[in-house]
XYZ file of C-alpha atoms in Angstrom:
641
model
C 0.000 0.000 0.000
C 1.416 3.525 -1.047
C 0.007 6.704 -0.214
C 1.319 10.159 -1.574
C 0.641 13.291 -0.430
C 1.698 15.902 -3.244
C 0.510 19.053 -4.889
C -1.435 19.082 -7.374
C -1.100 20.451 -11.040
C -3.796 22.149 -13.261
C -3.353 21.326 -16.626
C -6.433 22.204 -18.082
C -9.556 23.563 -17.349
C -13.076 24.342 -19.348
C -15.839 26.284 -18.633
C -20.081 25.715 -19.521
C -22.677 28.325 -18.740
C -26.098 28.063 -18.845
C -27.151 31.958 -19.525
C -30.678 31.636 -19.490
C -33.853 29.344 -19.735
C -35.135 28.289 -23.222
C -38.614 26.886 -23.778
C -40.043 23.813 -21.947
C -39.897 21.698 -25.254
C -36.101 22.032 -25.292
C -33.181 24.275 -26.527
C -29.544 24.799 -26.505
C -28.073 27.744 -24.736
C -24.511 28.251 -25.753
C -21.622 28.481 -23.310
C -18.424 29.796 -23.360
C -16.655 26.388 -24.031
C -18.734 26.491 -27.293
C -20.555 23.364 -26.058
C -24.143 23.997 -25.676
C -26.055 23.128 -22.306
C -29.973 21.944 -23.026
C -33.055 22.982 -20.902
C -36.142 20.944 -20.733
C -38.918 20.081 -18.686
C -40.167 16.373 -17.801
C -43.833 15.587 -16.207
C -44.385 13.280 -13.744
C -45.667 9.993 -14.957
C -47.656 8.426 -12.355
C -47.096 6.822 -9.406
C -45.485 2.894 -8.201
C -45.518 1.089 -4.901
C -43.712 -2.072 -3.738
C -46.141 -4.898 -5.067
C -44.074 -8.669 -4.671
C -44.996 -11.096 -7.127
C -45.293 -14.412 -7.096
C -41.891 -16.262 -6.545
C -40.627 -18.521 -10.261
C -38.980 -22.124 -9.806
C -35.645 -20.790 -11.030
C -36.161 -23.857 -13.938
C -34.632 -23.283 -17.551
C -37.050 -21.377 -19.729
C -36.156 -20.134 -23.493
C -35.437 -17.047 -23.629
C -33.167 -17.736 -20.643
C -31.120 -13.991 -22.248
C -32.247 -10.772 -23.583
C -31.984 -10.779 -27.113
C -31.630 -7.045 -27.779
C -31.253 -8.002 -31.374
C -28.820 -5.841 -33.544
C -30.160 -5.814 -37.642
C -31.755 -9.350 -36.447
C -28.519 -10.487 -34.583
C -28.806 -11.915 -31.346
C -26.451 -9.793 -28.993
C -26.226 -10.591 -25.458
C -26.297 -7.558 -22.854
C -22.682 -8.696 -22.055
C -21.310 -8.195 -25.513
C -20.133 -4.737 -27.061
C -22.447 -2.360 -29.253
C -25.681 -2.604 -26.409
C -25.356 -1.597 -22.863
C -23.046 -1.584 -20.000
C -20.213 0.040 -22.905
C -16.403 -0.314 -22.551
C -13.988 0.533 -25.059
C -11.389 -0.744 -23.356
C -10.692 -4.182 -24.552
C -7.468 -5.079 -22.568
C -4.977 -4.160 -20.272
C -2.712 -0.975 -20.298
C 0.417 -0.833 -19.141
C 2.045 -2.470 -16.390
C 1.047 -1.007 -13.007
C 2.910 0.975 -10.365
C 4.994 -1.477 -7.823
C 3.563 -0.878 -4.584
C 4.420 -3.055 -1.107
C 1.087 -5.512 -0.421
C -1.263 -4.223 2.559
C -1.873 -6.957 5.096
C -5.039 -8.890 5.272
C -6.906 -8.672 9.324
C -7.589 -12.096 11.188
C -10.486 -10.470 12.928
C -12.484 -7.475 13.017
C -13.906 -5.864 16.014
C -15.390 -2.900 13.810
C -17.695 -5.357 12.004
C -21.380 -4.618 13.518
C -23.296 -6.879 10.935
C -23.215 -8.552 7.933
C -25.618 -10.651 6.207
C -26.632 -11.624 2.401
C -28.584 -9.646 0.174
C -29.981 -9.626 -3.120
C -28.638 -12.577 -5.662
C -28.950 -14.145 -9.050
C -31.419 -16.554 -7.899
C -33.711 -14.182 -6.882
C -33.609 -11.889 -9.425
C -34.323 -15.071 -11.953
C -37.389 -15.771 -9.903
C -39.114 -12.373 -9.009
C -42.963 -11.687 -10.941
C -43.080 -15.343 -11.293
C -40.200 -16.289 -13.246
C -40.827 -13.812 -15.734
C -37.337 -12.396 -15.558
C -34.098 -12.876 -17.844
C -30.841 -14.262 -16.263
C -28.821 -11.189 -15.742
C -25.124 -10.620 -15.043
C -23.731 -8.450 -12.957
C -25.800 -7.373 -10.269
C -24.639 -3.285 -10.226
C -25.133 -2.922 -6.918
C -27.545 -0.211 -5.381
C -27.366 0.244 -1.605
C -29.117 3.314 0.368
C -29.982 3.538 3.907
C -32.239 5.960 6.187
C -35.013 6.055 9.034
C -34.220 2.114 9.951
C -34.364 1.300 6.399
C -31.942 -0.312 3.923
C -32.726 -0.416 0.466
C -31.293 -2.647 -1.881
C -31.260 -2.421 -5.586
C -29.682 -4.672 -8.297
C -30.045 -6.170 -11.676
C -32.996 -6.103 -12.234
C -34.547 -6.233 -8.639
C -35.027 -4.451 -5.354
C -35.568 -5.192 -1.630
C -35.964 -3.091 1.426
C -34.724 -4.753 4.781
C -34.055 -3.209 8.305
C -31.580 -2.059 9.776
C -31.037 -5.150 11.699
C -31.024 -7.224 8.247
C -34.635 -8.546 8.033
C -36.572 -8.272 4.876
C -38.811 -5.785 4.885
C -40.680 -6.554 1.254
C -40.113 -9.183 -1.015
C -38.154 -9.035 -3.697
C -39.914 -6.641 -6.566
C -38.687 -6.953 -10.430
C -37.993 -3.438 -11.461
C -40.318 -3.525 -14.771
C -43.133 -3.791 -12.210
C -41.665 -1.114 -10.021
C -41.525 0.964 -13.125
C -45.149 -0.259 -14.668
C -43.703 -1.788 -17.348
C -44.639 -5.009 -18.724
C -42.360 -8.242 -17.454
C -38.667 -8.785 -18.974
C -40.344 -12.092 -20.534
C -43.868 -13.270 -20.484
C -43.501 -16.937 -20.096
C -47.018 -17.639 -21.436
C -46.806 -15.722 -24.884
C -43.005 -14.726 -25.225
C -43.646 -10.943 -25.532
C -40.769 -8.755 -23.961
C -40.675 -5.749 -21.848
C -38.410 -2.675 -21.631
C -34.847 -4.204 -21.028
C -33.776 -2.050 -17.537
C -30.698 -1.890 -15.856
C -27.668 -0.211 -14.217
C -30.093 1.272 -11.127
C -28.834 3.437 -8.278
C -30.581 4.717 -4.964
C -29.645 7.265 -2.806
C -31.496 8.462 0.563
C -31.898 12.214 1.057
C -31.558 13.407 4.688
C -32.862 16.813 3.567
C -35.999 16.116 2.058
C -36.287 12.633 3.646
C -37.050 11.045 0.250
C -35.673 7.923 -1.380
C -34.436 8.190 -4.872
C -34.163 5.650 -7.431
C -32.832 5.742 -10.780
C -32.509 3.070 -14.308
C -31.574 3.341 -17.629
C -34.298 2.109 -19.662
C -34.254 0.603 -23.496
C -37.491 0.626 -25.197
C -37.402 -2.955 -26.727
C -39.878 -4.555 -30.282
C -42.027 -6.304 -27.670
C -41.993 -9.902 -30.173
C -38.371 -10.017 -30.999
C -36.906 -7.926 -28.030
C -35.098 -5.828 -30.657
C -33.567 -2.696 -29.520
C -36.104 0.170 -31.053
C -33.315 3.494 -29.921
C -35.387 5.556 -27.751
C -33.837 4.801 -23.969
C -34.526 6.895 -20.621
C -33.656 8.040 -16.791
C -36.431 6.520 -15.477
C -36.416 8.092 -12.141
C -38.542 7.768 -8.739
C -39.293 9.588 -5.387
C -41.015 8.252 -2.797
C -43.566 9.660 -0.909
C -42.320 10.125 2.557
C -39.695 9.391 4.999
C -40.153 5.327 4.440
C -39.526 3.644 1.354
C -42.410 1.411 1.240
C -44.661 4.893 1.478
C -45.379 4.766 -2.439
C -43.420 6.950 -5.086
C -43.300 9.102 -7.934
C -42.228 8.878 -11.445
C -40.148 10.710 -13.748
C -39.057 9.811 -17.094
C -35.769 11.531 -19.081
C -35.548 10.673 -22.881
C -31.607 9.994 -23.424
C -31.508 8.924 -27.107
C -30.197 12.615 -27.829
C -30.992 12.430 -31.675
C -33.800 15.082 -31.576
C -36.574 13.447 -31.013
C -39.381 13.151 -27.753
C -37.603 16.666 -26.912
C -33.596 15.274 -26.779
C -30.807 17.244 -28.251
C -29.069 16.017 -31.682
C -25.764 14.517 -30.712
C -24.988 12.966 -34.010
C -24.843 8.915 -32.698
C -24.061 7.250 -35.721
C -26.966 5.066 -36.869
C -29.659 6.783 -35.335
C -29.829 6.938 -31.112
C -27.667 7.426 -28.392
C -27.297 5.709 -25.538
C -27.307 7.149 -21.899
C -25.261 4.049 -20.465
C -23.742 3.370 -16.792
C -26.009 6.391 -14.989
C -24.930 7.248 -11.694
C -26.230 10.038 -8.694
C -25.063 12.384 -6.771
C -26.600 15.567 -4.466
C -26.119 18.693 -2.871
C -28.037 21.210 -1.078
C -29.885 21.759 -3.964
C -30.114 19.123 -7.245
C -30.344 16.299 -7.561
C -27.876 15.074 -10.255
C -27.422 12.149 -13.189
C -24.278 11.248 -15.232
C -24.153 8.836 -18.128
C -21.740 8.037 -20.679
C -23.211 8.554 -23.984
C -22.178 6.437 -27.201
C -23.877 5.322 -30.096
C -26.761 2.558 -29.396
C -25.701 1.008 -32.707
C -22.847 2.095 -33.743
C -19.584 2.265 -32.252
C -18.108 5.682 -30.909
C -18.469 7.647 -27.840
C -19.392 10.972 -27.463
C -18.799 12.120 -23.833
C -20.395 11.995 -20.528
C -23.611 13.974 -19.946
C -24.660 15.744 -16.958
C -28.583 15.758 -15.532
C -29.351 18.528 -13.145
C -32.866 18.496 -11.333
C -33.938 20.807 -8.444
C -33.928 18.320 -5.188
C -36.587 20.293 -3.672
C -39.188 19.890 -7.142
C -38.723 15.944 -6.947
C -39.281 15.762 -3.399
C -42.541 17.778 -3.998
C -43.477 15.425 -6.923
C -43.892 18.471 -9.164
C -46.052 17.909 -11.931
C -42.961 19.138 -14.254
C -39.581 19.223 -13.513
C -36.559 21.484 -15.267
C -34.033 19.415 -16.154
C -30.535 20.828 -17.291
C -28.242 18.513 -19.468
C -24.569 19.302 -19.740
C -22.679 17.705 -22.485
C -18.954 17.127 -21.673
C -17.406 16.747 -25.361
C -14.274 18.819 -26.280
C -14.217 20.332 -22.336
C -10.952 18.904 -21.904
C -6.990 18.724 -23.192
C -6.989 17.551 -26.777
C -10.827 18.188 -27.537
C -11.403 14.542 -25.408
C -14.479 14.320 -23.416
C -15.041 13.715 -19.838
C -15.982 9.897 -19.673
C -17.345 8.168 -16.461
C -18.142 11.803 -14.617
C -19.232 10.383 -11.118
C -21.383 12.741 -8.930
C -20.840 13.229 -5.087
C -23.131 12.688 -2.674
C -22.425 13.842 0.924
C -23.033 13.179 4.700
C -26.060 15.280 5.916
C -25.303 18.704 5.647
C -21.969 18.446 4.181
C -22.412 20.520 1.234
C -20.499 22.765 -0.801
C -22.436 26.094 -0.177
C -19.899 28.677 -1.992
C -20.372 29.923 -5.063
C -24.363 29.639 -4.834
C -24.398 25.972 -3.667
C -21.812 23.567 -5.464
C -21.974 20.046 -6.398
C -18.362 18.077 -7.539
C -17.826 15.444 -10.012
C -14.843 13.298 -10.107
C -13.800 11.828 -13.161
C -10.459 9.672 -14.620
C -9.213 9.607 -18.482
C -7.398 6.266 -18.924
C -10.257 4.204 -20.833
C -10.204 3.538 -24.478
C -13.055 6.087 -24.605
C -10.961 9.365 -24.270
C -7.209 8.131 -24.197
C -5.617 5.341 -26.845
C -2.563 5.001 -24.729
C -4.823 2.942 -21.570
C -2.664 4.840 -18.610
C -2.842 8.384 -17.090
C -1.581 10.704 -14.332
C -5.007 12.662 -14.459
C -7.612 13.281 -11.981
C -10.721 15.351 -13.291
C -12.349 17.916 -10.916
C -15.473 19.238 -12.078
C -17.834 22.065 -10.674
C -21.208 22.826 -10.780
C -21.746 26.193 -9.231
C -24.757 28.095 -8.706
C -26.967 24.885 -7.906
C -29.353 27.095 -5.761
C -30.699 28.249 -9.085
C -32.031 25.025 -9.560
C -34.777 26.031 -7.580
C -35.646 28.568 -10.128
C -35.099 26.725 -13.133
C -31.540 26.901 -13.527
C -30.466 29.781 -14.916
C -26.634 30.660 -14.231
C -25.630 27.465 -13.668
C -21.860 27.020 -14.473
C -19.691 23.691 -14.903
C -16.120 24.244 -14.947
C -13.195 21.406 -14.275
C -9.825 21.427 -13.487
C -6.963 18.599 -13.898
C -4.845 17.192 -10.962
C -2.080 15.429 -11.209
C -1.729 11.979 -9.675
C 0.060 8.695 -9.453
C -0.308 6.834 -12.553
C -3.168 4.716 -13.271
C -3.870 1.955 -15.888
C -6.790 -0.487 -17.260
C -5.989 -4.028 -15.216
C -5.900 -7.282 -16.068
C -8.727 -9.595 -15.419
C -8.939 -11.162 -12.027
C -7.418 -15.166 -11.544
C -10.054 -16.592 -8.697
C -9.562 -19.628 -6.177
C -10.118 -23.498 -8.518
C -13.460 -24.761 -7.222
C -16.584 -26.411 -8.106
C -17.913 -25.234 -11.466
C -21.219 -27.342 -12.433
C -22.428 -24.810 -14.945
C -19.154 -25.013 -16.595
C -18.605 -28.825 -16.169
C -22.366 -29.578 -17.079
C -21.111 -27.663 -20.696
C -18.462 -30.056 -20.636
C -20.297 -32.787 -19.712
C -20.633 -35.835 -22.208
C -21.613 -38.617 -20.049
C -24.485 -37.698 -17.942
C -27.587 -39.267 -19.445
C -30.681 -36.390 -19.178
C -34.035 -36.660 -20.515
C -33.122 -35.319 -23.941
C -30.078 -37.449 -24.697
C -26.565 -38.118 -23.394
C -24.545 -35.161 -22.063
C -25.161 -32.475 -19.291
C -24.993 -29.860 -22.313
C -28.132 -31.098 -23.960
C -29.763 -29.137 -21.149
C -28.584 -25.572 -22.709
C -28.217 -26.513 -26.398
C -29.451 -28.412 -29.509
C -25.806 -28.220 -30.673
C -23.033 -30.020 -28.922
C -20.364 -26.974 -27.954
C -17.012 -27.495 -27.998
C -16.879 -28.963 -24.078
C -13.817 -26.938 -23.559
C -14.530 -24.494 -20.716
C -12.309 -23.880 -18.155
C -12.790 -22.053 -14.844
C -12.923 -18.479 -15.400
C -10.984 -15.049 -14.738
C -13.248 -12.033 -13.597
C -13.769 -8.679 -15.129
C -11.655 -6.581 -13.042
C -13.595 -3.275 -14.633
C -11.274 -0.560 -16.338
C -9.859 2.538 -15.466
C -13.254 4.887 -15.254
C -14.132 6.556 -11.467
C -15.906 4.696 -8.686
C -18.342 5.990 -6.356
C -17.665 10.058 -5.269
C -18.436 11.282 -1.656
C -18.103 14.997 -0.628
C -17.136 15.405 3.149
C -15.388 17.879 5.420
C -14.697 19.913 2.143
C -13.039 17.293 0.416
C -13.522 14.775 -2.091
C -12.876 11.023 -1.734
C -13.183 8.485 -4.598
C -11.383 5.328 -6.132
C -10.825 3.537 -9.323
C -9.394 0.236 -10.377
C -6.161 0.326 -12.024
C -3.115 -2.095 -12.541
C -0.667 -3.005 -9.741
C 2.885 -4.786 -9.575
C 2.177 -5.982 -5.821
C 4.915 -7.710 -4.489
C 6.656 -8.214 -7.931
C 3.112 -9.652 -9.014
C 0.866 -8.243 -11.770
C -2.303 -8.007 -10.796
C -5.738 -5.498 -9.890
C -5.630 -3.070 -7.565
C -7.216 0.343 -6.186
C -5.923 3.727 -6.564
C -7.552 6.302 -4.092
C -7.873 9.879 -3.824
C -9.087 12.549 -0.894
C -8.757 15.803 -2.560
C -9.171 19.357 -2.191
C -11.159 20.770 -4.912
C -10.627 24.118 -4.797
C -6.975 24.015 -3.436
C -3.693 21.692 -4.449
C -2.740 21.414 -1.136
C -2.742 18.314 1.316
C -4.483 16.178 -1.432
C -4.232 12.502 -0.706
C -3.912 9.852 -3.294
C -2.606 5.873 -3.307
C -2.367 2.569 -3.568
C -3.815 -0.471 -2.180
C -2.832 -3.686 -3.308
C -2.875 -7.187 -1.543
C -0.048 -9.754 -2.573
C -1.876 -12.700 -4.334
C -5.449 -11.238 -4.662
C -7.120 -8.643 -6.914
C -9.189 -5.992 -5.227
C -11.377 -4.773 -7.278
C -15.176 -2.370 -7.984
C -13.940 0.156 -4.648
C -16.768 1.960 -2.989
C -16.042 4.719 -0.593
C -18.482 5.738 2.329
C -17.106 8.538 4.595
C -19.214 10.100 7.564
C -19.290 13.579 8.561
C -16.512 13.017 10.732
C -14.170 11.611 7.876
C -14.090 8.261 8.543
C -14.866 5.624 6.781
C -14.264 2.962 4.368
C -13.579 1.701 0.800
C -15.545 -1.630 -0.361
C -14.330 -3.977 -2.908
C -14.354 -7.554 -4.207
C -11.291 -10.040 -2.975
C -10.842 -12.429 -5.102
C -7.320 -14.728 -6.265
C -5.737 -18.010 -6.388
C -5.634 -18.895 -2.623
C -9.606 -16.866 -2.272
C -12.646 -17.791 -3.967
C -14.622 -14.005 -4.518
C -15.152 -12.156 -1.250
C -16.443 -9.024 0.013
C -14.175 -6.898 1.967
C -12.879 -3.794 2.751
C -10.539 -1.095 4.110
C -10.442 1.749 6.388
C -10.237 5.007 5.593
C -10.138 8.515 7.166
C -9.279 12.378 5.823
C -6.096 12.507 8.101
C -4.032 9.698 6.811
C -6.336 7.873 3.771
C -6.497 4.340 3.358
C -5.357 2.124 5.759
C -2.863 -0.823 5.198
C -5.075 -3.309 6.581
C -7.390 -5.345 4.521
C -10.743 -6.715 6.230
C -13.001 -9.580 4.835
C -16.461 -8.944 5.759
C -17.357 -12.506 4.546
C -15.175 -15.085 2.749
C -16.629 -16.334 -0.551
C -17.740 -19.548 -0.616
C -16.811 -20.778 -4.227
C -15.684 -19.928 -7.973
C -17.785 -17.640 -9.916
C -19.823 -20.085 -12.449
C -22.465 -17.722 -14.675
C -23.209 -17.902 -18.082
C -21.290 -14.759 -18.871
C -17.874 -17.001 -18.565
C -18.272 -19.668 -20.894
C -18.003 -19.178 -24.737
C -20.608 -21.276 -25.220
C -23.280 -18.918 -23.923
C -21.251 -15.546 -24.999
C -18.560 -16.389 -27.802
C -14.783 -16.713 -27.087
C -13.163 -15.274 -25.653
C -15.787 -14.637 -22.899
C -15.792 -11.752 -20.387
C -17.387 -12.505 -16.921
C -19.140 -10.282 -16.301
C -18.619 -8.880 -12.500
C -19.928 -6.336 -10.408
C -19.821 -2.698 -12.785
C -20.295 -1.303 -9.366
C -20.258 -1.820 -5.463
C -21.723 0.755 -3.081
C -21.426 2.255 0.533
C -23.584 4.809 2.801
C -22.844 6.509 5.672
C -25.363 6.248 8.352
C -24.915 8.448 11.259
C -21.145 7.214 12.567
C -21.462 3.686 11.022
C -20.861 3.050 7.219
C -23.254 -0.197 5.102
C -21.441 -1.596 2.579
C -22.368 -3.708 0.054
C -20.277 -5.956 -2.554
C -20.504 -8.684 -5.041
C -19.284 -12.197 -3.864
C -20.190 -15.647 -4.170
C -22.129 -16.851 -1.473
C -22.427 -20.737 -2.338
C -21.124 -23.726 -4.111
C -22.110 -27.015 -4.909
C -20.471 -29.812 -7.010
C -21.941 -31.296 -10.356
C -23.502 -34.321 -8.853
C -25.339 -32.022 -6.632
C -26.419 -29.662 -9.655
C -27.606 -32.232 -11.936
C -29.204 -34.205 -8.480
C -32.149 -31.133 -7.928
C -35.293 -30.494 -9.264
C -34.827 -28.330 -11.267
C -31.858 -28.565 -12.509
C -28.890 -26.317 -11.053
C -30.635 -24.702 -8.114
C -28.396 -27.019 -5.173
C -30.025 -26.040 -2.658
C -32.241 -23.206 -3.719
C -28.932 -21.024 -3.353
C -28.470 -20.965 -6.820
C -30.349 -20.989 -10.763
C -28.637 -23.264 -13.556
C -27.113 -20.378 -15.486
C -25.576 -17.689 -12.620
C -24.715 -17.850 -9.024
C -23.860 -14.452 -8.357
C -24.620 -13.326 -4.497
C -24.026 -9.849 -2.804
C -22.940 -8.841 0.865
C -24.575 -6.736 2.934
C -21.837 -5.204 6.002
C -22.281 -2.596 8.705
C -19.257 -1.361 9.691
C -18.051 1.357 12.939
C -14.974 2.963 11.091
């Protein structure tokens, strides 16, 4: 583990103003970067509640996958051109050499922990009528008692002391769409995904927030127009009921979007994340092309907090667009917004939110490794409350340790019956000879091997604004011990100063941390979440401490020890093509909560062998702690930093 505490350099910086409001249907108001800002407004549509439905068997059912169909070619949501986007197809350069961190044999500061939302229960919410989905994108917010959990494509409220509150509710239904997949007569719903939550201490509301894809209901084509889909509840609980908000993202002109140019029709507002101040309520994505192959640059959603938590019947909504506002005409890619302790805002300048950013992905920077950290500004915010007029983005570049796209992640060699079954030649089933006549017509080629995990790229993890400082992570690529492998780069930075900035390394000798999360409290403690996983540990969920004063601390904690290999559909070329990329977390989260911190990772919380998988009724679920195709699990912690 390396910490450095240096000044910082400004390299760059870019300015967008938004001058004045334009009509409700939309317009561009030029700033003095050139790049135009665009003024809207949405109106509410309608209302949701948590409504469980019935609970599915978990059996195989074709469609078992979204077909998203590209010009009537099946794509899978894993694969490139659809959603979840990365450019960056391999590793960059070899990673900075940093000393290993030492791993804790106990941990006093551990309060609770206990499982949360996995892939067998998102495969069996509204009856079945649900796609297998990988990864889970982890939502986590927490308020009044209440811990909401949110993943692909499901969501789950608990207490505080880890009971379920609900049942597990498919987010179509939450959104009043029809189901992923109607069993009965094939039709297909909206394909949703990468969702977010975030608890407001100010307003005492509950956000929530998807990407959306509107979807040829028979063939589950892709159709281009996509959307924020956002709700608010109703009070202080989340079970009170909630409103709905809708944000067209397609940006090619139409249902009131700018014209970004995405070649082959519609954009795509992929990998949306949230962030708040005193004031807004804020959305990033990462626009590209839905169909064709470039990126354009992050975008920026600002909403007055205060209008949601009303449930105005229309809403202003600013969009920023982030092409050419740094070095080199690149965009900013992967802008993450900050949220913040209660009443830990930035209140110069008119109210302030930050954005942290990185610029090492394949989107912005062919050379896959950088020494920048993006700072970006949103003053005025209290003019949200007015409709927005003299709001101002502005960013600055700090220099940090370098930073690089990792490898994928090598994981403990266990028990893999999805893989085996593929493999499988022997086992006599009801439709022939061979485990693999339970997923295909076809025999495959019965080569797959246990499998490495994504380790994400370069782009910034979640942001948190505290004590007038930033905090946020990323993963990069380590030499740990003389070993290359992933690791975690973190920063605690001034933004409005170079001085005393924080920034480092944590790396573990013979495991890859990986998908950081930082929660800080108002005091500035806290800690960074992540995913352990390597040869001698099957995928865990741990973490680290960290505090304003002295950053990240050199000891690593395992909240709980995975259980077994990662074995989901994602990681055999049989399902996805070859080579196949498992498909892991996109995203962890954390929360403070008063002087405690929830945390909540992806791990693997089971295993079973293939005698067992093949043994149960139906096939694959051993034990009810798994489906056939995925057995992805996530980790709910409480920690006292």
């Amino acid at each position: 583990m390396t910490i450095s505490r240096r000044r910082s350099v400004t390299v760059a910086s870019a300015a967008i103003l938004l001058g004045s409001l334009v009509p409700s249907s939309g317009g561009a108001a030029a700033g003095s970067s050139g790049t135009p800002s665009f003024v809207r407004q949405i109106a509410s549509g309608g209302t949701t509640s948590f409504r469980a439905g019935a609970v599915g068997t978990g059996a195989i059912q074709s469609p078992e996958f979204a077909t998203l169909a590209l010009d009537g070619a099946a794509a899978s949501s894993t694969k490139k051109g659809v959603v979840n986007r990365r450019l960056s197809t391999s590793a960059g350069p070899a990673g900075a050499a940093v000393a290993s961190a030492n791993e804790a044999g106990s941990d006093s500061n551990l309060l609770l922990s206990f499982d949360g939302l996995n892939h067998r229960a998102q495969r069996t919410a509204n009856g079945g009528n649900q796609f297998s989905l990988e990864p889970p994108d982890q939502g986590l917010c927490v308020g009044n008692g209440y811990v909401l959990e949110t993943v692909n494509d499901v969501l789950r409220v608990f207490s505080t002391g880890g009971a379920p509150v609900t049942g597990v509710i498919d987010l179509n239904s939450f959104y009043g769409y029809a189901a992923q997949v109607d069993r009965t007569t094939g039709q297909q719903g909206p394909f949703v995904t990468d969702p977010s939550c975030y608890f407001d201490a100010d307003t005492q509301r509950w956000f929530h927030v998807v990407l959306t894809l509107d979807v040829d209901a028979s063939t589950g084509a892709l159709l281009g127009p996509n959307h924020l889909d956002l709700a608010v509840s109703n009070g202080r609980k989340p079970t009170d009921g909630w409103r709905l908000y809708s944000v067209p993202v397609q940006d090619d002109g139409t249902q009131g979007t700018p014209n970004h140019g995405c070649s082959l029709g519609a954009c795509i507002g992929d990998y949306p994340h949230i962030g708040a101040d005193a004031n807004g309520f804020y959305i990033t994505t990462n626009e590209y092309s839905l169909f064709g192959p470039e990126f354009k640059g992050a975008q920026l959603y600002a909403f007055s907090k205060r209008a949601l938590a009303r449930h105005d019947r229309k809403v202003t909504v600013v969009q920023f667009d982030t092409r050419e506002t740094l070095a080199a005409r690149r965009a900013g890619f992967t802008v993450w917004p900050a949220s913040s302790p209660a009443s830990q805002y930035a209140t110069s300048e008119g109210g302030t939110e930050y954005f942290l950013s990185s610029d090492a992905g394949s989107e912005v920077n062919p050379i896959g490794t950088s020494t920048n950290l993006v700072v970006w500004a949103l003053t005025q915010t209290q003019s949200l409350n007015s409709g927005g007029a003299g709001l101002r983005l502005t960013n600055t570049v700090k220099t940090v340790s370098p930073y690089s796209v990792p490898a994928t992640s090598v994981q403990k060699v266990g028990h893999i019956p999805l893989g085996e079954c593929i493999n499988d030649q022997s086992i006599r089933t009801p439709l022939g000879q061979g485990c693999w006549r339970y997923f295909f017509t076809k025999k495959p080629r019965n080569d797959e091997v246990e499998s490495r995990l994504d380790s994400n790229d370069s782009r910034m993890q979640q942001v948190v604004y505290a004590g007038g400082k930033l905090y946020g992570a990323l993963d990069t690529a380590l030499s740990v011990d003389g070993a290359n492998q992933a690791g975690i780069e973190w920063f605690i930075v001034s933004p409005s100063t170079s001085s005393n900035d924080l920034s480092g390394y944590l790396g573990l000798a013979g495991a890859n941390l990986t998908y950081p999360a930082i929660g800080v409290t108002a005091g500035g403690k806290g800690v960074m979440a992540f995913t352990l996983v390597g040869a001698n540990d099957y995928p865990s969920a741990a973490y680290a401490p960290i505090s304003a004063a002295s950053g990240v601390g050199d000891v690593v904690h395992v909240a709980k020890a995975g259980l077994g290999p990662d074995d989901g559909f994602t990681s055999y070329k049989a399902f996805v093509g070859n080579p196949p990329r498992t498909r892991w977390g996109d995203y962890g989260a954390a929360v403070a909560d008063g002087p405690n911190i929830w945390m909540a990772s992806e791990y693997i919380g089971q295993t079973c062998t293939l005698a067992e998988y093949v043994a149960t009724t139906p096939i694959g679920i051993c034990g009810a702690t798994r489906t056939a195709l995925g057995n992805w699990d996530t980790r709910i912690s409480l920690v006292s930093p």
